[in-house]
Coordinates of C-alpha atoms in Angstrom, one line a residue:
Chain A
M52 CA 127.7 96.4 112.0
W53 CA 125.5 97.7 114.8
N54 CA 125.3 95.8 118.0
Y55 CA 121.7 94.6 117.5
S56 CA 120.1 92.4 120.1
K57 CA 119.1 88.8 119.2
K58 CA 115.4 89.7 119.6
L59 CA 115.8 92.8 117.4
M60 CA 117.4 90.7 114.7
E61 CA 114.7 88.1 115.0
H62 CA 112.0 90.7 114.5
F63 CA 113.9 92.2 111.6
M64 CA 114.3 88.9 109.9
N65 CA 110.7 87.7 110.7
P66 CA 108.6 90.9 111.0
R67 CA 105.2 90.4 112.7
N68 CA 102.1 91.9 111.2
S69 CA 103.7 93.3 108.1
G70 CA 101.5 94.3 105.1
Q71 CA 98.3 96.4 104.8
L72 CA 94.7 95.8 105.7
P73 CA 92.2 95.8 102.8
N74 CA 89.8 98.2 104.7
P75 CA 91.7 99.7 107.6
D76 CA 89.7 101.6 110.2
G77 CA 92.8 103.9 110.5
R78 CA 95.8 104.3 108.3
S79 CA 98.8 106.6 108.4
E80 CA 101.8 107.3 106.3
V81 CA 104.8 108.9 108.0
G82 CA 108.3 109.7 106.9
S83 CA 111.4 111.1 108.3
P84 CA 112.7 113.5 105.6
Q85 CA 115.9 113.8 107.6
C86 CA 117.1 110.2 107.2
G87 CA 114.7 109.3 104.4
D88 CA 112.8 106.5 106.2
A89 CA 109.1 106.0 105.8
M90 CA 106.3 103.7 106.9
T91 CA 102.6 103.0 106.8
L92 CA 100.5 101.6 109.7
D93 CA 96.9 100.2 109.5
I94 CA 94.7 99.5 112.4
E95 CA 91.4 97.6 112.8
V96 CA 89.4 98.7 115.9
D97 CA 86.4 97.0 117.5
D98 CA 83.4 98.7 119.1
D99 CA 85.2 98.9 122.5
D100 CA 88.0 101.0 120.9
R101 CA 90.3 98.0 121.1
I102 CA 92.9 97.3 118.3
T103 CA 92.0 93.9 116.9
D104 CA 94.4 93.9 114.0
V105 CA 97.4 96.0 113.0
R106 CA 99.7 96.0 110.0
F107 CA 102.8 97.9 109.0
M108 CA 105.1 98.5 106.0
T109 CA 108.5 100.1 106.5
F110 CA 111.1 101.5 104.2
G111 CA 114.0 101.7 106.7
C112 CA 116.9 100.0 108.4
A113 CA 116.9 96.8 110.5
G114 CA 116.2 98.9 113.6
A115 CA 113.2 100.7 112.0
I116 CA 111.7 97.4 110.7
A117 CA 112.2 95.6 114.0
S118 CA 110.7 98.5 116.0
A119 CA 107.6 98.6 113.8
S120 CA 107.2 94.9 114.2
A121 CA 107.6 95.1 118.0
L122 CA 105.2 98.0 118.3
T123 CA 102.5 96.1 116.4
E124 CA 102.9 93.2 118.8
I125 CA 102.7 95.4 121.8
V126 CA 99.6 97.4 120.8
K127 CA 97.6 94.5 119.4
G128 CA 94.6 93.9 121.8
K129 CA 95.1 97.2 123.6
T130 CA 92.6 100.0 123.6
L131 CA 93.5 103.1 121.6
D132 CA 94.3 105.0 124.8
E133 CA 96.5 102.2 126.1
A134 CA 98.2 101.9 122.7
L135 CA 99.0 105.6 122.6
S136 CA 100.6 105.4 126.0
V137 CA 103.2 102.9 124.7
T138 CA 106.5 104.8 124.6
N139 CA 109.4 104.5 122.4
E140 CA 111.5 103.3 125.4
M141 CA 109.0 100.5 125.9
V142 CA 109.5 99.4 122.3
V143 CA 113.3 99.5 122.7
E144 CA 113.1 97.6 125.9
Y145 CA 110.8 95.0 124.3
L146 CA 113.5 94.4 121.7
G147 CA 116.2 93.9 124.3
G148 CA 117.8 97.3 123.7
M149 CA 119.1 99.2 120.7
P150 CA 122.3 101.2 120.0
E151 CA 121.7 104.8 121.1
E152 CA 122.5 106.2 117.6
K153 CA 119.6 104.1 116.3
F154 CA 116.9 105.4 118.7
H155 CA 115.6 107.8 116.1
C156 CA 114.8 104.9 113.8
S157 CA 112.3 103.6 116.3
V158 CA 110.5 107.0 116.8
M159 CA 108.7 106.6 113.5
G160 CA 106.6 103.8 114.7
H161 CA 105.0 105.9 117.5
E162 CA 104.3 108.7 115.0
A163 CA 102.7 106.2 112.7
L164 CA 100.4 104.9 115.5
E165 CA 99.4 108.4 116.5
G166 CA 98.6 109.1 112.8
A167 CA 96.5 105.9 112.5
V168 CA 94.5 106.7 115.6
R169 CA 94.0 110.2 114.4
D170 CA 92.8 108.8 111.1
F171 CA 90.4 106.4 112.9
K172 CA 89.0 109.3 114.9
R173 CA 88.7 111.5 111.9
K174 CA 86.8 108.8 110.0
R175 CA 84.6 108.2 113.0
N176 CA 83.8 111.9 113.4
T177 CA 82.9 112.1 109.7
V178 CA 80.4 109.2 110.1
R179 CA 78.9 110.7 113.2
K180 CA 78.6 114.1 111.6
H181 CA 76.8 112.7 108.5
L182 CA 74.6 110.5 110.7
E183 CA 73.5 113.4 112.9
A184 CA 72.8 115.5 109.8
M185 CA 70.7 112.7 108.4
F186 CA 68.7 112.4 111.6
R187 CA 68.3 116.2 112.0
D188 CA 66.8 116.6 108.5
L189 CA 64.8 113.5 107.4
S190 CA 64.0 114.9 104.0
W191 CA 66.1 112.2 102.4
D192 CA 63.7 109.6 103.7
S193 CA 61.1 110.2 101.0
A194 CA 59.7 106.7 101.4
G195 CA 59.1 107.4 105.1
V196 CA 60.8 104.2 106.3
L197 CA 61.7 105.9 109.6
G198 CA 58.1 107.0 110.2
G199 CA 59.3 110.6 110.9
T200 CA 61.2 109.5 114.1
P201 CA 65.0 109.2 113.9
P202 CA 66.7 106.5 116.0
G203 CA 69.2 107.2 118.7
I204 CA 72.9 106.8 118.0
A205 CA 74.4 104.2 120.4
H206 CA 77.9 103.9 118.9
V207 CA 79.8 105.1 115.9
H208 CA 82.7 103.4 114.2
P209 CA 84.3 104.3 110.9
S210 CA 82.7 101.3 109.2
R211 CA 79.6 100.6 111.3
V212 CA 77.0 102.3 113.5
L213 CA 74.8 101.0 116.3
L214 CA 71.4 102.6 116.4
E215 CA 68.6 102.5 118.9
F216 CA 65.1 102.5 117.3
P217 CA 62.0 103.4 119.3
G218 CA 60.2 100.3 118.1
D219 CA 61.1 97.4 115.9
P220 CA 62.5 98.8 112.7
G221 CA 61.7 97.0 109.5
E222 CA 64.4 95.6 107.2
G223 CA 63.8 98.5 104.9
A224 CA 64.7 101.1 107.5
V225 CA 68.1 99.6 108.4
E226 CA 68.9 99.2 104.7
A227 CA 67.8 102.7 103.8
V228 CA 69.9 104.3 106.6
S229 CA 72.9 102.3 105.6
R230 CA 72.5 103.2 101.9
E231 CA 72.1 106.9 102.6
L232 CA 74.9 107.0 105.2
S233 CA 77.4 105.1 102.9
G234 CA 76.5 107.4 100.1
R235 CA 77.3 110.5 102.2
V236 CA 80.5 109.1 103.8
G237 CA 81.8 107.6 100.5
R238 CA 82.3 104.1 101.6
T239 CA 80.2 101.2 103.0
V240 CA 79.0 101.8 106.6
E241 CA 77.1 98.9 108.2
V242 CA 74.1 99.7 110.3
K243 CA 73.4 97.5 113.4
V244 CA 70.4 97.7 115.6
K245 CA 70.7 97.8 119.4
R246 CA 68.2 95.4 121.0
Chain B
M1 CA 133.5 85.7 105.3
K2 CA 132.3 84.5 101.9
A3 CA 132.6 87.6 99.8
Y4 CA 134.6 90.8 100.3
L5 CA 133.2 93.4 98.0
D6 CA 134.2 96.5 99.9
N7 CA 137.6 97.2 98.4
N8 CA 137.1 100.9 98.2
A9 CA 137.0 100.9 102.0
T10 CA 140.2 98.9 102.3
T11 CA 142.0 96.0 100.6
M12 CA 143.7 92.9 101.7
I13 CA 147.5 93.2 102.1
A14 CA 149.2 91.4 99.2
P15 CA 151.3 88.5 100.5
E16 CA 154.4 89.9 98.6
V17 CA 153.9 93.2 100.4
L18 CA 153.8 91.6 103.8
E19 CA 156.9 89.5 102.9
E20 CA 158.9 92.6 102.1
M21 CA 157.7 94.3 105.3
M22 CA 158.5 91.5 107.7
P23 CA 162.3 92.1 108.2
F24 CA 161.4 95.7 109.2
L25 CA 159.0 94.5 111.8
T26 CA 161.6 92.1 113.2
H27 CA 165.4 92.2 112.9
R28 CA 165.9 95.3 110.7
Y29 CA 164.6 97.7 113.2
G30 CA 167.3 100.4 112.8
N31 CA 166.3 104.1 112.6
P32 CA 166.9 105.3 109.0
S33 CA 168.0 108.7 110.4
S34 CA 170.8 107.1 112.6
F35 CA 174.5 107.6 111.8
H36 CA 175.4 103.9 112.0
S37 CA 175.0 101.6 109.1
F38 CA 172.5 99.4 110.9
G39 CA 170.1 102.3 110.5
G40 CA 171.6 103.7 107.3
E41 CA 171.0 100.4 105.4
V42 CA 167.3 100.8 106.3
M43 CA 167.3 104.3 104.7
K44 CA 168.2 102.7 101.4
E45 CA 165.0 100.7 101.6
V46 CA 163.0 103.8 102.4
E47 CA 164.5 105.5 99.3
K48 CA 163.8 102.4 97.2
A49 CA 160.2 102.6 98.3
R50 CA 160.1 106.3 97.4
S51 CA 161.3 105.6 93.9
R52 CA 158.7 102.8 93.5
V53 CA 155.9 105.1 94.5
A54 CA 157.3 107.9 92.3
R55 CA 157.2 105.6 89.3
L56 CA 153.6 104.6 90.0
I57 CA 152.5 108.3 89.5
G58 CA 155.2 109.5 87.1
A59 CA 156.9 111.7 89.6
E60 CA 160.5 112.3 90.7
P61 CA 161.4 110.5 94.0
E62 CA 162.2 113.8 95.7
E63 CA 158.7 115.0 95.0
V64 CA 157.2 112.2 97.1
F65 CA 156.7 112.7 100.9
F66 CA 155.6 109.8 103.1
T67 CA 152.7 110.6 105.5
S68 CA 150.4 108.6 107.8
G69 CA 147.9 108.1 105.0
G70 CA 145.4 109.8 102.7
T71 CA 143.7 111.9 105.3
E72 CA 147.0 113.5 106.5
S73 CA 148.1 114.1 102.9
D74 CA 144.7 115.8 102.1
N75 CA 144.9 117.9 105.2
T76 CA 148.4 118.9 104.5
A77 CA 147.7 119.8 100.8
L78 CA 144.7 121.9 101.6
R79 CA 146.1 123.8 104.7
G80 CA 149.5 124.1 103.2
G81 CA 148.4 125.0 99.7
C82 CA 146.2 127.8 101.0
S83 CA 149.0 129.3 103.2
I84 CA 151.7 129.7 100.6
N85 CA 150.5 133.1 99.5
P86 CA 148.5 135.1 102.0
L87 CA 146.8 137.0 99.2
R88 CA 145.6 133.8 97.6
S89 CA 144.3 131.8 100.6
G90 CA 141.0 130.8 98.8
L91 CA 140.1 127.2 98.3
L92 CA 137.7 125.4 95.9
V93 CA 136.8 121.8 96.3
S94 CA 134.1 119.7 94.6
M95 CA 131.0 118.8 96.5
V96 CA 131.7 115.1 96.1
E97 CA 135.1 114.9 97.7
H98 CA 136.0 112.4 100.4
P99 CA 135.4 113.7 103.9
A100 CA 139.2 114.0 104.3
V101 CA 139.0 116.9 101.9
L102 CA 135.4 118.1 102.4
N103 CA 135.5 118.3 106.2
T104 CA 139.0 119.9 106.1
A105 CA 137.6 122.5 103.7
K106 CA 134.6 123.1 106.0
K107 CA 136.8 123.5 109.0
M108 CA 139.1 125.9 107.2
M109 CA 136.0 127.9 106.1
R110 CA 134.8 128.1 109.8
D111 CA 138.3 129.4 110.6
G112 CA 138.1 132.2 108.0
T113 CA 139.4 130.7 104.7
P114 CA 137.3 131.7 101.7
V115 CA 136.0 128.3 100.5
G116 CA 133.8 127.4 97.6
F117 CA 132.1 124.0 96.8
V118 CA 132.0 123.2 93.1
P119 CA 128.7 121.4 92.1
V120 CA 128.5 118.2 90.1
G121 CA 126.1 117.1 87.4
G122 CA 123.8 114.1 87.3
D123 CA 126.8 112.1 85.9
G124 CA 128.8 112.9 89.0
L125 CA 131.3 115.1 87.1
P126 CA 132.3 118.5 88.3
D127 CA 130.5 121.4 86.6
M128 CA 133.5 123.0 84.7
A129 CA 131.6 126.2 83.9
A130 CA 130.8 126.7 87.5
L131 CA 134.4 126.0 88.5
A132 CA 135.7 128.6 86.0
E133 CA 133.2 131.1 87.4
M134 CA 134.0 130.4 91.0
L135 CA 137.8 131.1 90.4
V136 CA 138.5 134.5 91.9
P137 CA 141.8 136.4 92.3
E138 CA 142.0 135.3 96.0
T139 CA 141.8 131.6 95.0
G140 CA 145.0 129.8 95.8
L141 CA 144.1 126.1 95.5
V142 CA 141.6 123.8 93.8
S143 CA 141.2 120.3 95.1
I144 CA 139.3 117.8 92.8
M145 CA 139.5 114.1 93.3
T146 CA 140.9 111.7 90.7
A147 CA 138.0 109.2 90.9
N148 CA 135.1 109.1 93.3
N149 CA 135.0 106.5 96.0
E150 CA 131.3 106.0 95.9
T151 CA 130.4 106.0 92.2
G152 CA 133.8 105.3 90.7
T153 CA 133.4 108.2 88.3
K154 CA 136.8 109.4 87.0
F155 CA 137.3 113.2 86.9
P156 CA 139.1 115.0 84.0
L157 CA 142.0 116.4 85.9
A158 CA 143.9 117.7 82.8
E159 CA 140.8 119.7 81.8
V160 CA 140.5 121.1 85.4
A161 CA 144.2 122.0 85.2
E162 CA 143.6 123.9 82.0
I163 CA 141.0 126.0 83.7
V164 CA 142.8 126.7 87.0
H165 CA 146.5 126.9 86.0
P166 CA 146.3 130.0 83.8
S167 CA 145.1 131.9 86.9
G168 CA 148.2 130.8 88.8
V169 CA 146.1 128.5 91.0
L170 CA 147.5 125.3 92.4
L171 CA 145.7 122.0 91.7
H172 CA 145.6 119.1 94.3
T173 CA 144.0 115.8 93.7
D174 CA 142.9 113.0 96.1
A175 CA 143.9 110.0 94.0
V176 CA 143.4 107.5 96.8
Q177 CA 141.0 105.3 94.8
A178 CA 143.1 105.2 91.7
P179 CA 146.2 103.0 92.0
G180 CA 145.9 99.6 90.3
K181 CA 142.6 100.7 88.7
M182 CA 143.7 103.4 86.3
E183 CA 146.9 105.0 85.0
L184 CA 148.3 107.8 87.0
D185 CA 150.7 110.3 85.7
V186 CA 151.1 113.6 87.5
K187 CA 152.5 115.3 84.4
A188 CA 149.6 114.2 82.1
M189 CA 147.1 115.1 84.9
N190 CA 148.9 118.3 85.3
V191 CA 148.5 118.4 89.1
D192 CA 150.7 120.1 91.6
M193 CA 149.8 117.8 94.5
L194 CA 148.4 114.3 94.8
S195 CA 147.4 112.1 97.8
L196 CA 147.7 108.4 98.0
S197 CA 147.0 105.8 100.7
A198 CA 148.7 102.4 100.7
H199 CA 145.9 100.3 102.2
K200 CA 143.6 101.1 99.2
F201 CA 145.9 99.1 96.9
H202 CA 147.0 96.1 98.9
G203 CA 149.6 97.9 101.0
P204 CA 149.5 98.3 104.8
K205 CA 147.3 100.8 106.7
G206 CA 148.8 103.9 108.3
V207 CA 151.0 105.0 105.4
G208 CA 150.5 107.3 102.4
I209 CA 152.2 109.9 100.4
L210 CA 151.7 113.5 99.3
Y211 CA 153.3 114.3 95.9
V212 CA 154.4 117.9 95.8
R213 CA 155.6 119.1 92.4
R214 CA 159.1 120.5 92.5
G215 CA 158.8 124.3 92.8
V216 CA 155.7 124.3 95.0
D217 CA 156.8 126.0 98.2
L218 CA 154.6 124.0 100.6
P219 CA 155.3 124.7 104.3
P220 CA 156.3 121.7 106.5
F221 CA 153.5 119.4 107.4
I222 CA 154.5 118.3 110.8
V223 CA 157.4 120.0 112.6
G224 CA 160.1 118.2 114.5
G225 CA 163.1 116.3 113.3
H226 CA 164.6 116.6 109.8
Q227 CA 163.0 113.6 108.2
E228 CA 161.5 114.0 104.7
S229 CA 163.8 117.0 103.9
G230 CA 162.3 118.7 106.9
M231 CA 158.9 118.6 105.3
R232 CA 157.3 115.9 107.5
A233 CA 159.0 115.2 110.8
G234 CA 158.6 112.0 112.7
T235 CA 160.5 108.7 112.8
Y236 CA 160.0 106.8 109.6
N237 CA 157.2 104.2 109.6
V238 CA 159.7 101.9 107.9
P239 CA 157.5 98.7 107.6
G240 CA 154.7 100.8 106.2
I241 CA 156.8 102.7 103.8
V242 CA 158.5 99.6 102.5
G243 CA 155.1 97.9 102.2
M244 CA 153.7 100.9 100.3
G245 CA 156.7 100.7 97.9
K246 CA 156.1 97.1 97.1
A247 CA 152.3 97.7 96.7
A248 CA 153.0 100.6 94.3
E249 CA 155.3 98.4 92.2
M250 CA 152.7 95.7 92.0
A251 CA 149.8 98.1 91.3
L252 CA 151.8 99.5 88.3
E253 CA 152.9 96.1 87.0
E254 CA 149.5 94.5 87.3
L255 CA 147.4 97.3 86.1
S256 CA 147.4 96.2 82.4
A257 CA 147.0 92.6 83.3
V258 CA 144.2 92.9 85.9
A259 CA 142.2 96.0 85.0
G260 CA 140.4 94.1 82.2
N261 CA 139.5 91.2 84.4
M262 CA 138.3 93.5 87.2
K263 CA 136.0 95.3 84.8
A264 CA 134.7 92.0 83.4
A265 CA 133.9 90.8 86.9
R266 CA 132.3 94.2 87.8
D267 CA 130.2 94.2 84.7
R268 CA 129.0 90.6 85.3
L269 CA 128.1 91.6 88.9
E270 CA 126.3 94.7 87.6
E271 CA 124.4 92.9 84.8
G272 CA 123.5 90.0 87.2
I273 CA 122.0 92.5 89.7
L274 CA 120.0 94.4 87.1
E275 CA 118.6 91.2 85.7
S276 CA 117.6 89.6 89.0
C277 CA 116.5 92.6 91.1
P278 CA 113.5 94.5 89.8
G279 CA 113.8 98.3 90.3
A280 CA 117.6 98.3 90.5
S281 CA 119.6 100.9 88.7
V282 CA 123.4 101.7 88.5
V283 CA 124.6 105.2 89.4
A284 CA 126.5 107.0 86.7
R285 CA 126.5 103.8 84.6
D286 CA 127.3 105.8 81.4
S287 CA 130.2 107.7 83.0
D288 CA 133.8 106.8 82.6
R289 CA 134.3 104.8 85.9
L290 CA 136.9 102.9 87.7
P291 CA 136.8 99.2 86.6
N292 CA 136.2 98.0 90.1
T293 CA 133.3 100.1 91.5
C294 CA 129.6 100.1 91.1
T295 CA 126.9 101.7 93.2
V296 CA 123.3 100.4 92.7
L297 CA 120.1 101.9 93.8
F298 CA 117.5 99.3 94.9
K299 CA 114.1 101.0 94.6
G300 CA 112.0 100.8 97.8
V301 CA 114.6 99.1 99.9
E302 CA 116.7 100.8 102.5
S303 CA 120.4 99.9 102.1
E304 CA 121.2 99.3 105.8
A305 CA 118.6 96.6 106.0
V306 CA 120.2 94.9 102.9
M307 CA 123.7 95.2 104.4
T308 CA 122.5 93.8 107.7
I309 CA 121.3 90.6 106.0
L310 CA 124.3 90.4 103.6
D311 CA 126.5 90.7 106.7
M312 CA 124.8 87.7 108.3
E313 CA 125.6 85.8 105.1
G314 CA 129.2 86.8 105.3
I315 CA 129.1 89.3 102.4
C316 CA 130.8 92.7 102.9
V317 CA 129.6 95.8 101.0
S318 CA 129.0 99.4 102.0
S319 CA 126.2 101.9 101.5
G320 CA 125.2 105.5 100.9
S321 CA 122.7 105.3 103.7
A322 CA 122.5 107.6 106.6
C323 CA 121.5 104.9 109.0
S324 CA 124.5 102.7 108.5
T325 CA 127.0 105.2 109.8
G326 CA 124.9 107.0 112.4
E327 CA 125.0 110.1 110.2
I328 CA 121.8 112.1 110.0
A329 CA 121.9 112.6 106.2
P330 CA 122.5 110.2 103.4
S331 CA 125.5 110.2 101.0
H332 CA 126.6 113.7 100.1
V333 CA 127.9 112.4 96.8
L334 CA 124.6 111.0 95.6
T335 CA 122.6 113.9 96.9
A336 CA 125.0 116.3 95.2
M337 CA 124.3 114.4 91.9
G338 CA 120.6 115.4 92.4
I339 CA 119.4 112.0 93.8
D340 CA 116.8 112.6 96.5
P341 CA 117.6 111.6 100.0
M342 CA 115.1 108.6 100.1
T343 CA 116.6 107.2 96.9
A344 CA 120.1 107.8 98.1
N345 CA 119.2 105.7 101.1
T346 CA 118.8 102.7 98.8
A347 CA 122.4 102.8 97.5
I348 CA 124.7 99.9 97.9
R349 CA 128.3 100.1 96.8
F350 CA 130.1 97.0 95.5
S351 CA 133.9 97.4 95.0
L352 CA 136.2 94.7 93.7
S353 CA 139.9 94.2 93.8
R354 CA 142.3 92.2 91.6
Y355 CA 141.9 89.4 94.2
T356 CA 138.1 89.2 93.9
S357 CA 137.2 85.7 92.8
G358 CA 134.3 84.7 90.5
E359 CA 132.9 82.7 93.4
E360 CA 132.5 85.8 95.5
I361 CA 130.4 87.4 92.8
D362 CA 128.4 84.1 92.4
V363 CA 127.7 84.1 96.1
L364 CA 126.4 87.6 96.0
L365 CA 124.3 87.1 92.9
D366 CA 122.9 83.9 94.6
I367 CA 121.8 85.7 97.8
L368 CA 121.0 89.3 96.9
P369 CA 117.8 88.9 94.8
G370 CA 116.1 87.0 97.6
I371 CA 117.0 89.7 100.1
I372 CA 115.7 92.5 97.9
E373 CA 112.5 90.6 97.3
K374 CA 112.0 90.0 101.0
L375 CA 112.5 93.6 101.9
R376 CA 110.4 94.9 99.0
R377 CA 107.5 92.9 100.3
I378 CA 107.3 95.0 103.5
S379 CA 108.2 98.3 101.8
P380 CA 105.6 100.9 101.1
Y381 CA 107.6 102.2 98.2
A382 CA 108.5 99.0 96.3

């Protein structure tokens, strides 16, 4: 048996934030082909780039499961940049130490977080790209709900955008943008109006 | 501890074995090599033990040399066997040998010995056609184990002998897992050398033997005094040797009586696991296996995690996982059988002994399904 700390064992036996999110803003799947471990990590991010929810699933040893659990606890509530600055050493320290031979088991969590953040940014860029294209060429707006003037883009998120309209947009305009954008992105993207 | 199901790692010492050893740990401390009868009387006990071990494997007592255990015996057989004839220094071993053989072979290869690794099939058995092809004029020794420690698969040594002996190649077998679980007869197996370790069959740790067929001109293992006919110097480990003798006698006597019980208990454990744990499968289930061993793959669940919880519950097993030992790769045995590394990392080995009780199996079957279920819930591959 490895000399696992009490706290590590506690996280292994009662992992926090395990599972998957139904509609994650960012998801990653990473594996270590060397030792055969693997995990998934889902994040939910608010409009301030803050991680509001995080879930993991791990195929791995007690050290890998506890490290993933600890990482989710540490990064929850942090901004993406803050979360990415969390090091492997901080996770090990949070767990009250780990046998040196097992350090590699905890590395996967950080890779998974990087992957989930990358996925979040990729999704966000996709939404932004489609939105910008939509506003450059308004030919899709055959009904003319935007009146020929595109709104400004205040904030983009993988599942919602915040738009600034010159005047008061009608219900029809918000709905039409959301429908067109969701169609282009391939999943539902909510449109909010900045007042 | 509630259940000890790791008997392929080591076994409990039989009470009868300890009893026979005790005088030699206390008042009968004479050196068997001494002139005086205080020591000379002890030599009689060493020779009695030699006869008992010889009987276990169907050998002559003078063909049995005591060593410090299986690893020393394997090292000696491989290094010695390849040095008898300088023109035939080549070695072939199977890919699923115990590290005592495998790592010795790898070291010899680094030092310049021509070494080949014989592949195995999905059933865990060595590929006989490959073996025949790999035999070359420079091959001097082939080492193939009697039964695999991880899967329990028994290897057809007599068939191996038929392939290697006509080319004048010597055959060694690591039979460490066999005593008390299957019949051993060096003549029927047609081997030239065979390794045993006492602690795998209820004897003490730190003692083993190497059987060397009469006529095989093996060089001395360890040089020094004239013990073991000059073959293996060093003062006799008398308590260990006496204990091994008694353990050998018991393994032979009890084989017919207990092998059936052991297999029934193993099969109950195996069927119980397959019924209660979804996604579980037994490795090499259809092969001819030792009656005490089974390795189970638990889909989606890494075995070190399972072992960690089992350990908390007082249940001892072992695994094919990389993580449990600090190794970087999972079981070489399972991967050699074509099992991918991730699946090999789900392997748990259960190994029984003649002392394993029904309660021990009940405890395991009671606790294991819940553990597998718990870990499958957080696994991305369940």
